Amino acid sequence: MSKKEKQLQAMRNNPQNVRFETLQRIFLDHGFVETSPGGGSSHYTYHKGIYRITVVKDKPVNKIYVKRAIEIIDTIRKSEEEL
């Protein structure tokens, strides 16, 4: 199992205790583009194709964002496997 897989599994097992940096790395490793905030905002937006998610930089990240991120990544992976 790769390091990315281990991180995703850890996020699935405990979505309440995920660091922002871990979630950021997962997105970037899966080809998402990060748009950083301007003017002191703490909202980071990640997008890839039709998928887009905005995450608040908290420590730890709110579990709603973690669950949604996992759903998006799983959907992308499934569509890539079908090709």
Short mmCIF file of C-alpha atoms in Angstrom, two decimals:
data_model
loop_
_atom_site.label_atom_id
_atom_site.label_comp_id
_atom_site.label_asym_id
_atom_site.label_seq_id
_atom_site.Cartn_x
_atom_site.Cartn_y
_atom_site.Cartn_z
CA MET A 1 0.00 0.00 0.00
CA SER A 2 1.44 3.35 -1.04
CA LYS A 3 1.83 6.35 1.24
CA LYS A 4 -1.09 8.10 -0.50
CA GLU A 5 -3.29 5.07 0.09
CA LYS A 6 -2.31 4.94 3.75
CA GLN A 7 -3.13 8.64 4.19
CA LEU A 8 -6.51 8.22 2.49
CA GLN A 9 -7.30 5.19 4.65
CA ALA A 10 -6.33 7.10 7.79
CA MET A 11 -8.63 9.94 6.70
CA ARG A 12 -11.48 7.48 6.16
CA ASN A 13 -10.92 5.92 9.57
CA ASN A 14 -10.70 9.21 11.46
CA PRO A 15 -12.05 12.22 9.50
CA GLN A 16 -12.09 14.33 12.65
CA ASN A 17 -8.33 14.42 13.08
CA VAL A 18 -6.88 15.49 9.70
CA ARG A 19 -4.31 18.25 9.36
CA PHE A 20 -4.78 20.83 6.63
CA GLU A 21 -1.32 20.05 5.23
CA THR A 22 -2.26 16.38 4.81
CA LEU A 23 -5.45 17.22 2.95
CA GLN A 24 -3.57 19.74 0.83
CA ARG A 25 -0.95 17.13 -0.13
CA ILE A 26 -3.65 14.61 -1.06
CA PHE A 27 -5.32 17.11 -3.39
CA LEU A 28 -2.06 18.17 -5.03
CA ASP A 29 -0.94 14.55 -5.48
CA HIS A 30 -4.20 13.84 -7.33
CA GLY A 31 -3.67 16.70 -9.78
CA PHE A 32 -5.85 19.39 -8.23
CA VAL A 33 -4.94 23.04 -8.66
CA GLU A 34 -4.88 25.13 -5.49
CA THR A 35 -6.14 28.69 -5.42
CA SER A 36 -4.87 30.41 -2.32
CA PRO A 37 -6.84 33.13 -0.60
CA GLY A 38 -6.31 36.82 -0.97
CA GLY A 39 -6.76 39.52 1.59
CA GLY A 40 -6.23 37.37 4.66
CA SER A 41 -8.93 34.78 3.95
CA SER A 42 -8.42 31.24 5.18
CA HIS A 43 -10.45 29.54 2.42
CA TYR A 44 -8.46 27.48 -0.09
CA THR A 45 -10.10 26.24 -3.27
CA TYR A 46 -9.03 23.09 -5.11
CA HIS A 47 -10.26 22.24 -8.57
CA LYS A 48 -9.73 19.58 -11.19
CA GLY A 49 -12.00 19.40 -14.21
CA ILE A 50 -15.61 19.64 -13.05
CA TYR A 51 -14.70 19.04 -9.42
CA ARG A 52 -14.26 21.95 -7.05
CA ILE A 53 -14.06 22.17 -3.27
CA THR A 54 -13.31 25.03 -0.91
CA VAL A 55 -11.66 24.13 2.39
CA VAL A 56 -11.20 26.32 5.44
CA LYS A 57 -7.68 26.12 6.84
CA ASP A 58 -8.36 24.90 10.36
CA LYS A 59 -6.39 22.59 12.60
CA PRO A 60 -7.78 20.01 12.42
CA VAL A 61 -9.84 20.36 9.25
CA ASN A 62 -13.61 20.10 9.77
CA LYS A 63 -14.73 16.53 9.09
CA ILE A 64 -17.35 17.68 6.55
CA TYR A 65 -14.54 18.89 4.26
CA VAL A 66 -12.58 15.67 4.77
CA LYS A 67 -15.56 13.45 3.92
CA ARG A 68 -16.36 15.51 0.81
CA ALA A 69 -12.71 15.40 -0.29
CA ILE A 70 -12.66 11.61 0.00
CA GLU A 71 -15.87 11.36 -2.04
CA ILE A 72 -14.42 13.54 -4.81
CA ILE A 73 -11.11 11.67 -4.93
CA ASP A 74 -12.86 8.28 -4.98
CA THR A 75 -15.10 9.46 -7.84
CA ILE A 76 -12.13 10.69 -9.84
CA ARG A 77 -10.21 7.48 -9.26
CA LYS A 78 -13.18 5.38 -10.30
CA SER A 79 -13.65 7.37 -13.52
CA GLU A 80 -9.91 7.11 -14.31
CA GLU A 81 -10.00 3.31 -13.82
CA GLU A 82 -12.88 2.99 -16.27
CA LEU A 83 -10.85 4.64 -19.03
#
